[in-house]
Structure formats: C-alpha cells, structure tokens
XYZ file of C-alpha atoms in Angstrom:
571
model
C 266.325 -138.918 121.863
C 263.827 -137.047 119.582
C 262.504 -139.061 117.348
C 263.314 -137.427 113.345
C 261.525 -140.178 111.029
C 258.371 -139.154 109.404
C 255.203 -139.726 110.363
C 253.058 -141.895 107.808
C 251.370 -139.941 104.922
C 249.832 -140.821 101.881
C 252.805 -141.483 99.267
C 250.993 -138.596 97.150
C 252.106 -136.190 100.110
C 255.716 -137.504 100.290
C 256.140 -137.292 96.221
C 255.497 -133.782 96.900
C 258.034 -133.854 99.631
C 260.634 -135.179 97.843
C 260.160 -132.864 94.680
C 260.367 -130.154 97.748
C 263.887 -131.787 99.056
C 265.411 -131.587 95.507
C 265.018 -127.963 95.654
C 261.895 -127.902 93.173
C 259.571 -124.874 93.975
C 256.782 -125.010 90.990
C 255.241 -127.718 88.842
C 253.442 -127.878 85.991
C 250.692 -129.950 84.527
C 246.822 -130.704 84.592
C 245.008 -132.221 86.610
C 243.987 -135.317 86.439
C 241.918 -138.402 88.298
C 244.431 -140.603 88.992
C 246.791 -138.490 90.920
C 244.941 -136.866 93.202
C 246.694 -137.461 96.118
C 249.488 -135.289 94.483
C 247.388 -132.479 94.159
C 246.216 -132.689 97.995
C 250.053 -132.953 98.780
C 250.596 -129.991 96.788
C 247.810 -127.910 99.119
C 248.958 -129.596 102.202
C 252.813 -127.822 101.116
C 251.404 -125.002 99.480
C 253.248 -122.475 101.070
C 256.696 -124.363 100.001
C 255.375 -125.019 96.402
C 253.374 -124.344 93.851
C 251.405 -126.307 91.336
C 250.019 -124.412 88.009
C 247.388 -125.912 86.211
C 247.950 -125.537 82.674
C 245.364 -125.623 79.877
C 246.476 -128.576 77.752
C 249.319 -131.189 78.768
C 251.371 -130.170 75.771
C 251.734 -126.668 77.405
C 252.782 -127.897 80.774
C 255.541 -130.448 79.388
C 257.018 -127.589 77.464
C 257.049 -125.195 80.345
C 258.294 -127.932 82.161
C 261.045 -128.145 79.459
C 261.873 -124.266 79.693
C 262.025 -124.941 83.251
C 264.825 -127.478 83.204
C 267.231 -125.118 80.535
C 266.491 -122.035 82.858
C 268.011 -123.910 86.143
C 270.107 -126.994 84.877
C 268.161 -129.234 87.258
C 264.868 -131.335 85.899
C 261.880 -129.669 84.738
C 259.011 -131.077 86.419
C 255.597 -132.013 85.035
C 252.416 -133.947 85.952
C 250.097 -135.372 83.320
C 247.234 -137.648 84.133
C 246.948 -141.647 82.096
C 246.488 -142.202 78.496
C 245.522 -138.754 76.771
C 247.143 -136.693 79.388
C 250.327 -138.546 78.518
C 250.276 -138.701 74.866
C 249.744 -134.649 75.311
C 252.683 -134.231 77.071
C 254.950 -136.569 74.692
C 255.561 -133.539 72.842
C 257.718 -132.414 75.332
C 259.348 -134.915 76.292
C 260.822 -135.617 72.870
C 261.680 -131.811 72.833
C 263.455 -132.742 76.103
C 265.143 -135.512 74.497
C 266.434 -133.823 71.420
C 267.640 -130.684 73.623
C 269.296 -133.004 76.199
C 267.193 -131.193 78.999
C 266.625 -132.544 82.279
C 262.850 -133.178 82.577
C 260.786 -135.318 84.994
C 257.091 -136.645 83.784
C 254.831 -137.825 86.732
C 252.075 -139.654 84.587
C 248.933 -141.244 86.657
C 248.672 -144.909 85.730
C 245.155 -147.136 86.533
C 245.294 -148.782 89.863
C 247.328 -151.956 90.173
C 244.281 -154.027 90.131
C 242.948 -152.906 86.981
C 246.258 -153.265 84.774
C 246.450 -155.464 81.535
C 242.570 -154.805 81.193
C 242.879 -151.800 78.606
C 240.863 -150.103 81.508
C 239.727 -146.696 81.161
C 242.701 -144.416 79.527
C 244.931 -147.164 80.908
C 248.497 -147.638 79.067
C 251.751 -148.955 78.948
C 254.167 -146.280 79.283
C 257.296 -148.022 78.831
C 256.277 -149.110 75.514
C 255.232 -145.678 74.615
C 257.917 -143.890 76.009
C 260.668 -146.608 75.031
C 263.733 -145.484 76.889
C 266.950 -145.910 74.149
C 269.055 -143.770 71.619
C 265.933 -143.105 69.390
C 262.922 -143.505 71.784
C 261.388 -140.605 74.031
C 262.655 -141.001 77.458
C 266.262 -141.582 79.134
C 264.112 -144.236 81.703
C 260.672 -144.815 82.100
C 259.450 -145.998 85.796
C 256.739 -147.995 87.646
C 256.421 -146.891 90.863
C 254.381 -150.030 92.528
C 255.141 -149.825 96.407
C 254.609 -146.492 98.189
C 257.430 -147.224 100.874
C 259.630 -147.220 97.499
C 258.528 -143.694 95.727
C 262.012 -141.706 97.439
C 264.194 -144.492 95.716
C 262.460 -143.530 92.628
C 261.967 -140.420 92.825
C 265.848 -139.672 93.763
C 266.883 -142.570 90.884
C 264.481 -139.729 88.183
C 266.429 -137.036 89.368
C 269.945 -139.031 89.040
C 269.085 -140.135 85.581
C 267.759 -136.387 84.432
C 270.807 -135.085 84.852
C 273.282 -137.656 85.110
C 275.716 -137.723 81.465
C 274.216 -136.149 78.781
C 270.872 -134.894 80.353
C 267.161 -135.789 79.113
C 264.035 -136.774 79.974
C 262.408 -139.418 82.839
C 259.143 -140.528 82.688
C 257.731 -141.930 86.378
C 254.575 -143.465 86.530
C 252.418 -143.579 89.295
C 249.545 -145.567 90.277
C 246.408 -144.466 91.617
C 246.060 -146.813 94.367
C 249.743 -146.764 94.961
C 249.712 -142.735 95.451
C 246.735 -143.321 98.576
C 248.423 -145.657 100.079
C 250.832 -144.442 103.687
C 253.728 -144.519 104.148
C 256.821 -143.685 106.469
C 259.069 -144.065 104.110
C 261.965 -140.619 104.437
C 262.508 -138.854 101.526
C 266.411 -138.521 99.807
C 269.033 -135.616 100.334
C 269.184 -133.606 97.462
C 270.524 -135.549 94.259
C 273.495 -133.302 92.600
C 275.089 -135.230 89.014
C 278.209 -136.435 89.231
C 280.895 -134.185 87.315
C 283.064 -135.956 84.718
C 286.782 -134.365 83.845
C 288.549 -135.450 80.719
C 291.220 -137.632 80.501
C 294.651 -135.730 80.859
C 296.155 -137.725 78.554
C 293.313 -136.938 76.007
C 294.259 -133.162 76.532
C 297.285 -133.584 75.897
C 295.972 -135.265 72.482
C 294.333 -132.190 72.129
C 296.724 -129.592 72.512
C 298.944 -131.514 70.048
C 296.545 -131.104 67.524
C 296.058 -127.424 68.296
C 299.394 -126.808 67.549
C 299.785 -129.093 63.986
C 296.037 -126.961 63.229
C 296.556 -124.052 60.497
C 292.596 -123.328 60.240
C 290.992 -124.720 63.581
C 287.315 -123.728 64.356
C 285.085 -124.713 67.570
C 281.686 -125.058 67.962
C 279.797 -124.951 71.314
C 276.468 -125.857 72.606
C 274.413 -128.383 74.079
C 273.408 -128.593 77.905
C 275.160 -128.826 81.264
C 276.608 -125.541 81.125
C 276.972 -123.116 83.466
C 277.848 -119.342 84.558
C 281.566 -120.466 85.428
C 282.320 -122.870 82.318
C 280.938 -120.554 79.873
C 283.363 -118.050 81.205
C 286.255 -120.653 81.214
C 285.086 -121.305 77.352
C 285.643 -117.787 76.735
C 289.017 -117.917 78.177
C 290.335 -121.030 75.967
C 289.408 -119.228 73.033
C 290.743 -115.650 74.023
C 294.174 -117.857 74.589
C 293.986 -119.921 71.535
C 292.311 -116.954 69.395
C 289.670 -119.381 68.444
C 286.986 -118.613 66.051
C 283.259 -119.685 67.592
C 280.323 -120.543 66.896
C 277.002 -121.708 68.623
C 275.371 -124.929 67.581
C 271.713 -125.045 66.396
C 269.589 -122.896 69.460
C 272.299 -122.752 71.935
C 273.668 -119.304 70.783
C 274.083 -118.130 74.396
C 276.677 -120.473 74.715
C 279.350 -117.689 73.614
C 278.652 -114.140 74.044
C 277.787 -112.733 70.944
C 279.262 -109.773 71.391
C 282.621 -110.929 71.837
C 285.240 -110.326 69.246
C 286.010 -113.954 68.241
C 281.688 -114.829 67.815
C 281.607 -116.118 64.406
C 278.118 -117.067 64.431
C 274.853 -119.695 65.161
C 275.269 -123.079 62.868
C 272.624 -124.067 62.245
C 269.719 -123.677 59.581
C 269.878 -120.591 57.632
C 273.677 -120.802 58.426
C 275.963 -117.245 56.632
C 277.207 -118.990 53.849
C 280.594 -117.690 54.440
C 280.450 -119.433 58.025
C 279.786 -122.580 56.564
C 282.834 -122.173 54.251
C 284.804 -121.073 57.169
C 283.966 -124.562 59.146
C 284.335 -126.826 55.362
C 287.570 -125.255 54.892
C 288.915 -125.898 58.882
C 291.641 -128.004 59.656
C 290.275 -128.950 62.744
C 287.015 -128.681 64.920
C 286.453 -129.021 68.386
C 283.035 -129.839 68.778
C 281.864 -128.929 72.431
C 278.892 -130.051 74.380
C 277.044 -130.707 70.828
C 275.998 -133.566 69.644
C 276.514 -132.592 65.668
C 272.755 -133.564 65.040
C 271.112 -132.882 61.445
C 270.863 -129.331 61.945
C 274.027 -128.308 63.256
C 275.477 -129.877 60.403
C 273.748 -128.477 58.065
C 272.133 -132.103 57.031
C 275.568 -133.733 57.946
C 277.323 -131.610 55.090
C 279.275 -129.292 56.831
C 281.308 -132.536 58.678
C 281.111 -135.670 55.983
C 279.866 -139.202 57.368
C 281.035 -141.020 58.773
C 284.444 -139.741 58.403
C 284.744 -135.908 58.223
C 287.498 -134.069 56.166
C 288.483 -132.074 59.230
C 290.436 -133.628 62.433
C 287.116 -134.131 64.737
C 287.534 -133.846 68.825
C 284.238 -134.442 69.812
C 284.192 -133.503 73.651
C 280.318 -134.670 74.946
C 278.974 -135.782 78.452
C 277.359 -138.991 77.075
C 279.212 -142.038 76.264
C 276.999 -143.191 73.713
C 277.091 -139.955 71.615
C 280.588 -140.046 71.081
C 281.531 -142.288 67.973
C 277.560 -142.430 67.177
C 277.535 -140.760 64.097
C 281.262 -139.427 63.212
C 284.443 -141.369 63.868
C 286.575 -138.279 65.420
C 290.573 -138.504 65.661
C 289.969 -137.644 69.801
C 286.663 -138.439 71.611
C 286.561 -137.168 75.486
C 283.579 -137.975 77.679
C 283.188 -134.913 80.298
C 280.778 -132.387 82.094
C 280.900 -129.398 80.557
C 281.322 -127.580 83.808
C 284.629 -129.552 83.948
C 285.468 -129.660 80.314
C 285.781 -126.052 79.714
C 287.755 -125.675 82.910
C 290.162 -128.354 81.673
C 290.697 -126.490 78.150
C 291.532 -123.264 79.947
C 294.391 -124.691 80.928
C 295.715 -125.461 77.992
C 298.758 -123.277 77.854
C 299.094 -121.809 74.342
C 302.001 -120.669 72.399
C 303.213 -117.193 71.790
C 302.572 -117.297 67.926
C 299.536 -119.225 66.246
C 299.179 -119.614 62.439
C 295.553 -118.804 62.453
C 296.134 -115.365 64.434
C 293.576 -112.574 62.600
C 291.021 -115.667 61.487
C 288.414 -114.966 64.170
C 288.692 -111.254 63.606
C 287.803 -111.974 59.918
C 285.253 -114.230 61.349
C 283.794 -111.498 63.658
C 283.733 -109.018 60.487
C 281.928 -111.969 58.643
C 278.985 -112.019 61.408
C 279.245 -108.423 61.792
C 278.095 -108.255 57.520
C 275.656 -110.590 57.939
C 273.982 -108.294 60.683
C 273.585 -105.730 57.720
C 269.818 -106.800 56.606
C 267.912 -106.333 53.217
C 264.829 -104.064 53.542
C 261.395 -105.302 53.870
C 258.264 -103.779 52.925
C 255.657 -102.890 54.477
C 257.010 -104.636 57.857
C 260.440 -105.278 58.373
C 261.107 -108.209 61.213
C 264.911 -107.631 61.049
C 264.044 -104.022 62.030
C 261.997 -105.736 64.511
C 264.447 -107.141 66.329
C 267.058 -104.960 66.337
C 264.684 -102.468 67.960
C 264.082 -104.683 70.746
C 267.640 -105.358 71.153
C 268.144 -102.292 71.598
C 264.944 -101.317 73.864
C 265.221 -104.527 75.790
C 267.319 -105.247 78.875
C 270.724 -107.481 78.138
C 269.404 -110.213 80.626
C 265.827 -110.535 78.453
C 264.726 -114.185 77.667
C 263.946 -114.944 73.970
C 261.918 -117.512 73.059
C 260.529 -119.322 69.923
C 258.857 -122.245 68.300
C 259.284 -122.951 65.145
C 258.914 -122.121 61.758
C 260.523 -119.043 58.736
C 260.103 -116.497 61.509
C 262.526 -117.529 64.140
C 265.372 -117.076 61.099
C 264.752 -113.523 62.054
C 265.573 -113.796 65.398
C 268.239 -116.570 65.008
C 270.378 -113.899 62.632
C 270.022 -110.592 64.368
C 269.798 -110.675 67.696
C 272.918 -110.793 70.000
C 272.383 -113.233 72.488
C 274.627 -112.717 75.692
C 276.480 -115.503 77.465
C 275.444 -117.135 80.293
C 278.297 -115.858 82.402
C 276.028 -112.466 82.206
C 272.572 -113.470 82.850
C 272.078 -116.717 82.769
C 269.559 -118.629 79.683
C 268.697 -116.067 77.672
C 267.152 -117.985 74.778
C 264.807 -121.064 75.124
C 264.236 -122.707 71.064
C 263.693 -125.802 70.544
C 266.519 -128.015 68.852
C 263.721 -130.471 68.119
C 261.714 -128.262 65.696
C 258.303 -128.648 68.175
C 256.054 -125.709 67.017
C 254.150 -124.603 69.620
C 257.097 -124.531 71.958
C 257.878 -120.552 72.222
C 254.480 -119.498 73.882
C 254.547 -121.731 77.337
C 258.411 -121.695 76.954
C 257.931 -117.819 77.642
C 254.653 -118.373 80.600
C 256.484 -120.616 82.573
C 260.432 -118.658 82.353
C 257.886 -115.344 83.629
C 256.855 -117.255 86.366
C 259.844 -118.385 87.571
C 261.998 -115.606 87.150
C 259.320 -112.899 87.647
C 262.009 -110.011 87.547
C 263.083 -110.250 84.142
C 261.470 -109.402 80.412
C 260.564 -111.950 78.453
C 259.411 -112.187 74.662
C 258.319 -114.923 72.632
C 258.304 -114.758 68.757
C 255.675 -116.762 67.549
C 254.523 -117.827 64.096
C 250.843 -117.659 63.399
C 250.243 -121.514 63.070
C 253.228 -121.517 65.689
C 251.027 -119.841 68.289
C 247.513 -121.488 67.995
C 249.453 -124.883 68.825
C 249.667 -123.559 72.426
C 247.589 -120.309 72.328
C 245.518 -121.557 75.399
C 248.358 -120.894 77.722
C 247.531 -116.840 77.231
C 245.002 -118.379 80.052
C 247.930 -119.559 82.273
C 249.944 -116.459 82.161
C 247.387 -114.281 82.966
C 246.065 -116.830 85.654
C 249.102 -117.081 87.643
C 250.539 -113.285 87.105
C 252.993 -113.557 84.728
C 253.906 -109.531 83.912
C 256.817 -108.630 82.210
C 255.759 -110.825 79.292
C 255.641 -109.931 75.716
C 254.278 -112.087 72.946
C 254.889 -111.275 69.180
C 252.590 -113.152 66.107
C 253.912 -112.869 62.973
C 250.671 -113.794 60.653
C 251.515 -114.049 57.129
C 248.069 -116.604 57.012
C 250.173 -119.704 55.876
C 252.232 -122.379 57.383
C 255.021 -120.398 55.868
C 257.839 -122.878 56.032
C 256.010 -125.440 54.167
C 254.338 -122.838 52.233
C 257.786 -121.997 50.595
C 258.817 -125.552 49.955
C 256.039 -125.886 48.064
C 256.552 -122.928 45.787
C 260.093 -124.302 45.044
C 259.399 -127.876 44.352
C 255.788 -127.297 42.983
C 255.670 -123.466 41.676
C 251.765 -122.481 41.872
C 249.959 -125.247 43.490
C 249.834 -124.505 47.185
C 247.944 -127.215 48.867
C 247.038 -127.606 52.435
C 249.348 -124.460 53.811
C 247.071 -121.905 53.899
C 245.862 -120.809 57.306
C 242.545 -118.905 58.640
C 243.545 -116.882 61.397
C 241.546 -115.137 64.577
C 242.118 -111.107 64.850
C 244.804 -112.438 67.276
C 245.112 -108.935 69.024
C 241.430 -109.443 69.585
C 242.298 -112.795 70.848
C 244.642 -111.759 73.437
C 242.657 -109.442 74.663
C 240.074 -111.319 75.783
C 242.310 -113.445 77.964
C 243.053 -110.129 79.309
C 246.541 -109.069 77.959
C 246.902 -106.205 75.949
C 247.323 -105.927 72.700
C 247.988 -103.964 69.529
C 248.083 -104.980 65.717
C 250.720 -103.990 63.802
C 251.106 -104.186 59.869
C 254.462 -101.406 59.080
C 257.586 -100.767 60.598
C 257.313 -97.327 61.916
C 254.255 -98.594 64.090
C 256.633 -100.744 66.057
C 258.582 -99.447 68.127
C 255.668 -96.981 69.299
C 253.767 -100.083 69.903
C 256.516 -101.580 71.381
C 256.987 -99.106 73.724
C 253.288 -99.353 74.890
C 253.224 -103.251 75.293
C 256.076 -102.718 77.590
C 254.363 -100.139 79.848
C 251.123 -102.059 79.665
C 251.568 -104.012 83.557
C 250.578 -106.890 82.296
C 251.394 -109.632 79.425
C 251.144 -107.876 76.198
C 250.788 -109.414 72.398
C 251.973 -107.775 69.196
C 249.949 -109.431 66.346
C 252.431 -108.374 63.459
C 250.743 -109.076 59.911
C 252.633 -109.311 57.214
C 251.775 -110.363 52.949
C 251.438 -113.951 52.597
C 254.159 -113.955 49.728
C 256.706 -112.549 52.168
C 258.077 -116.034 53.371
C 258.766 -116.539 49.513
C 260.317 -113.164 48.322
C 264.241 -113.082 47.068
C 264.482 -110.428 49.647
C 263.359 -112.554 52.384
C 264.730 -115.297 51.852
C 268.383 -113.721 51.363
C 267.146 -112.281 55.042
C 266.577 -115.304 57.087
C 268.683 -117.994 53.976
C 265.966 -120.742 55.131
C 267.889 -124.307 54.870
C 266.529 -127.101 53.240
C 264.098 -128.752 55.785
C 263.319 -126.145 58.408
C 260.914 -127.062 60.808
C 257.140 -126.229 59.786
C 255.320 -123.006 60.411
C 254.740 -119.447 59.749
C-alpha cells in the first residue's frame, strides 16, 4: 500500500498548504520577521499561490476584506506582531461591521519570549477581544505545529459559519519552524441554516393582515441563486425593496419594484414610505445605525411597524429591536424558503412598488453643478462602463454621489459589483479596488475616492502597478477639505472651520509617478473625453477631479447627495 501521509515540513509550509486546500489562491499582507517560514512556504507553492506584498498592513487587511465580499469565503491576510497588527485592525473591524469572512495570520514572539513585553510582542486576544462589540469573531494561539490544520480549518469554520466576520490566528515564530507531519483538512464549507416552517407560516400570515408591507435586503451570505429567489418573492408578493446601507446589489436596481439604498442620504420620500409601512421584513441586515437612519426609521426598542427580522446570527436577532417574528437562517436558504410562499390572487398594496419605482426613478433626476458635476459623472460611466463593473468607495460626501445614481445590478448578473464599507473606514475604496483587479483580472473596476479618502491608502497605487492590475480606474474628488466634517462644521459653527482643511499633492502628478496614467479634470465636458482615454490607457488610470472647496456645503449639493446627520468623515 502507498503510503499518502505527508512528509514532515516546517508548519510555515503546511499553513500554506492548508490555505491552498480551502481553495485560497492569493494572500495579502507584508512581510514581516516573525513569519518567515510562511513566506518560504509561499515560494515553495508558488505556482499554486500567490502572496502580494502590500505597502502598509492597513492596505492588505482591506484587500483582504474586498477579497472575502467578492467570493463569500474568508479573505486572507498576513500581518507581522505588534505594529503590523494594529495596522491591519482597521480591517478587521471593517470586516466585523460588514459581516465579511476574513482570516488575520498575525506573527507573535517566540514562545520563549512571551509575557516579557519583548520586541513588538502583544497580546492579541486582548486587543482583538472576540464578542458583540470587540474586533474579531475568535482570536487564536496556535502553540503546537502538529495542531495548525485544527486551527486553521476551526478559522475557516468560524469566518463563515452564522453571521460571517472576522478571525484573527496568531502564530508563533518558533512554532511556524518547527516540522511537522501533521495532514492538512478537506475543504471547510458553512453549514446552511433553513427557517423554521412554522415561522413561515408566521410570516405569510402577516403578509396577508399587511396593507403597506416594505422589505429591506442586505447583509452577507448571499449568493447568485438566493438573490434570484429574492427577486422572485417579491415579483409574487409585489413587494417594494430596498437595499440596506452598501449592499445595494442585493436587488437589481433596475428592476421595477427597486425602491431604493437606506441608508445615509436616504430620498426622503423612501424614508416616509418605510415610517408609514405596516410591516417590514428585514433580510440579511442587521438594522445597524445607518440603515436606520440613527434608529429613526424603526423606533427602539419596539418599532411601530410589525418587525420579521430574518438574520444568520443568533445573537443579532432580538439585539436591538424586539420583532413580532425572528428566524435564524442562511440567506442562501432563506430566500429560497420565501419563494415559496404561495401568494394570493389580489394584494391590498398592488401599484405601491410601482409608485415606489417612480419615487427612485425622480430621485435619479439630479440638480446641476457647476463647474464639475459628479452626478453627471456617474451617470456617464454608467453608461460607458460594462454592467458587470466593480464600484468601490471609502468614505466620506463623495460616495453620496455614487450611492444615489448609479444602478447597481444584482448579483444573479455578475456577481459583487460594489465593495463600500458599512463601517465608515476611509481609506477603504483604493485597495478594495487593487486587490478585486487582481483577482478578477477580466473585469473594470473603479474606485471613487475622496481626497483625504485616498492619501489614507494612496501607497497601494505601488501594489497595483506592481502586481499588474489593468483594467483599473481610480477617481479623486479634491475639494482640499475633509468635506464631511467640513460641512458639519459650517452648520453647527457657521465660519470657523478648524482642523478640516487639507493640502493636497497634484494627485495626477502623483499617480503618475507610480506609473498609471493620469489626467486632471476640473469641468464636466472634460470628462467623459478623459474618461474615454483612462479607459484605453492599458494600464491603471487616475482621474484627479477638482472641484471648489464650498461645493460639499452648497444648497445645490447638498439637495444632490441629502448628507445624513453623521456621515462618515472625508472629502
């Protein structure tokens, strides 16, 4: 009989083989001293994976982020001890907040050193405190080498398992040299949860007592075929939907019953629409802050509405709001289980999601802008633009643009076609856009970035460019303030701007010399010809789009992008 175990290998070499098993073909991070071992495991497999060497560890953990929405499975990044780590924390609270699947390998001082505040040496679990309001869905300790698969396959599990989120496994440096024989773990795959039957029943009973119902989807854990079966509930129930904050591929914005994102800068006639409902079905979101508009749009802790809250974590459900019907489930079960909700021949609410539709279809109407209109902006890259493009954004008064008027399609079409991050992280949009280039080299991809936005993450130009990202397109929208702020400030303290001001780089000049091209732009009829160009260039391409520093606090723009309360900071 052959003999099939594996041969001993430094556990550095079989981490890498077990991030191969679970189908993972590219990781991100930098490099680092006390994993080393994982970066010789990474040359020893090169031909099955790849490693890219990002330029700050708060880059790689949001490309690592961006890499867990785009495939549903865990995003996976490597940052070395102490500052390494702290980098990356960024994006692992974005992964947290956006209930993405994300993986962070952190080097850790040799076992024999611990408890001695040695060099960069910390204690993760304390920094990363797993729980409802800490960083991480499990931090890890991987101390024997013949036990890294166990681990490795329990990160996985965890990632994905419920409501997806973040894992943070930490390796130490002697622990990673050691061999071992250990064989890595089949594939890990997340156990699909169906609602109760009787709870659908629940459900449908309330569906037909409902005069004014209204659902909003979002969230994670969705894929090609429940998005699909989503759209099929509503086309039988004649539903009215909308998309909670940054998950506005959820529905196909196209479709006739789209009523719109929720989230900030909701159409005020939207958010009248959902105050006024009878009942709400709340799918795969977890009715944070934004998506309810500061918890105004459903009252706590008892909402005027009927509530069923439908969610693939346990301990969301009941958290916040007590619904009238709470079912735990997958969303790639869920929305198969509503579809077969048989509905009746005549519903009370028949015409509301057309008049819904015709609402969103106003709000698409913009106000001009002078000298440089970014609604015009993106409608002409809607239109230029395949349908299977990937938006992305950080944050900050400029992604209100894109949030309004650009038609996201569903994922039944394309797959992710918008990467934003729920948790308000600026700096997000840039790697966010490198690393969804990478790994799906075939299709266009834009990030909108503010100008303090950009220079969060502007050293990932570097990464792009390194690794051969091409059919990437980067837009700066300068207005030389942290415009978000900057407009709070002029509300609650007319005239005395302090601290948002911003002294900007010729950013076209910038890009450039990372070797993308790039054009500067300060009107609208120089965009689309510039547009055009960028997208003929071969290689990444930046727009650096200037517009008055005022603009953020003009009547005009703010009726454009109706900014809510406590947007996230930025230009």
């Amino acid at each position: 009989m052959q003999d099939t175990a594996p041969h001993s290998r430094l556990a550095g070499h079989a981490l890498v083989e077990a991030l191969i098993e679970q189908g993972i073909s590219t990781c991100f991070g930098v490099p680092g001293e006390s994993y080393l071992a994982v970066l010789d495991g990474f040359h020893e497999h090169r031909e099955r994976i790849r490693f890219v060497a990002c330029r700050q560890e708060g880059g790689a953990a949001f490309m690592a982020e961006a890499q867990g929405k785009l495939s549903g499975r865990p995003g996976i990044c490597f940052a070395t001890r102490g500052p390494g780590a702290t980098n990356a924390a960024i994006g692992v609270h974005t992964a947290f907040q956006d209930s993405t699947p994300l993986i962070l390998f952190v080097g850790q001082v040799a076992s024999d050193q611990r408890d001695r505040e040695a060099f960069q040496e910390l204690d993760y679990r304390q920094v990363f405190g797993p729980g409802t309001l800490g960083l991480a869905k499990w931090v890890g300790e991987v101390q024997d080498a013949d036990r890294l698969p166990e681990y490795v396959a329990r990160a996985f599990h965890t990632a994905m398992q419920g409501r997806p989120g973040p894992v943070v496994l930490v390796l130490p440096e002697d622990m990673l040299t050691r061999r071992t024989a250990a064989p890595v773990l089949p594939r890990v795959e997340p156990v699909q949860a169906w609602p109760a039957p009787g709870g659908l029943r629940d459900l449908r009973t309330l569906l037909l007592a409902a005069e004014r119902p209204f659902l909003i989807a979002g969230g994670s854990g969705w894929d090609a075929e429940a998005c699909a079966a989503l759209q099929r509930f509503a086309e039988n129930w004649r539903l009215p939907v909308g998309c909670g904050f940054r998950f506005q591929d959820t529905f196909d914005n196209h479709h006739p019953l789209y009523a719109g994102d929720v989230g900030i800068g909701i159409n005020p006639k939207l958010a009248a629409r959902i105050r006024n409902a009878d009942l709400v079905i709340a799918l795969g979101v977890r009715l944070g802050e934004m998506t309810t508009g500061g918890y105004s749009l459903l009252e706590v802790p008892r909402p005027k509405q009927k509530l069923v809250h439908i969610h693939a974590g346990a301990e969301e459900l009941g958290r916040v709001y007590a619904a009238d019907l709470m079912l735990q489930a997958s969303m790639a079960c869920a929305a198969k289980a509503l579809e077969t909700l048989a509905a009746p021949v005549e519903l009370p609410w028949a015409g509301q999601g057309e008049a819904a539709r015709a609402d969103y279809d106003a709000n698409l109407v913009a106000p001009a802008v002078a000298p440089l209109d970014l609604a015009v902006v993106v409608k002409t890259m809607e239109r230029l633009l395949p349908e299977d493009t990937v938006w992305t954004n950080g944050a900050g008064n400029f992604s209100g643009w894109l949030h309004r008027y650009l038609r996201y399609r569903g994922l039944q079409h394309h797959g992710r076609t918008q990467l934003a991050p729920t948790s308000g992280a600026m700096g997000y949009g840039l790697p966010a856009a490198v690393a969804a280039s990478l790994l799906e080299p075939g299709r266009q991809v834009v990030n909108l970035s503010g100008d303090g936005d950009l220079l969060m993450t502007g050293q990932e130009l570097a990464t792009a460019i390194g690794y051969g990202a091409k059919k990437l397109l980067s837009l700066v929208v300068d207005n030389g303030s942290y415009g978000t702020i900057r407009m709070h400030q002029e509300r609650e303290f007319p005239g005395r701007v302090s601290g948002s001001d911003l002294f900007n780089p010729d950013f076209a000049a910038l890009a450039r010399a990372y070797g993308w091209a790039a054009e500067f732009v300060d009107a609208t009829q120089q965009f689309e010809p510039a547009l055009k160009r960028a997208l003929e260039a071969g290689k990444p391409a930046l727009l650096h789009l200037k517009l008055d520093p005022e603009v953020s606090t003009t009547r005009a723009t703010l009726g454009a992008i109706r900014t809510a309360t406590r947007p996230a900071p930025g230009a």
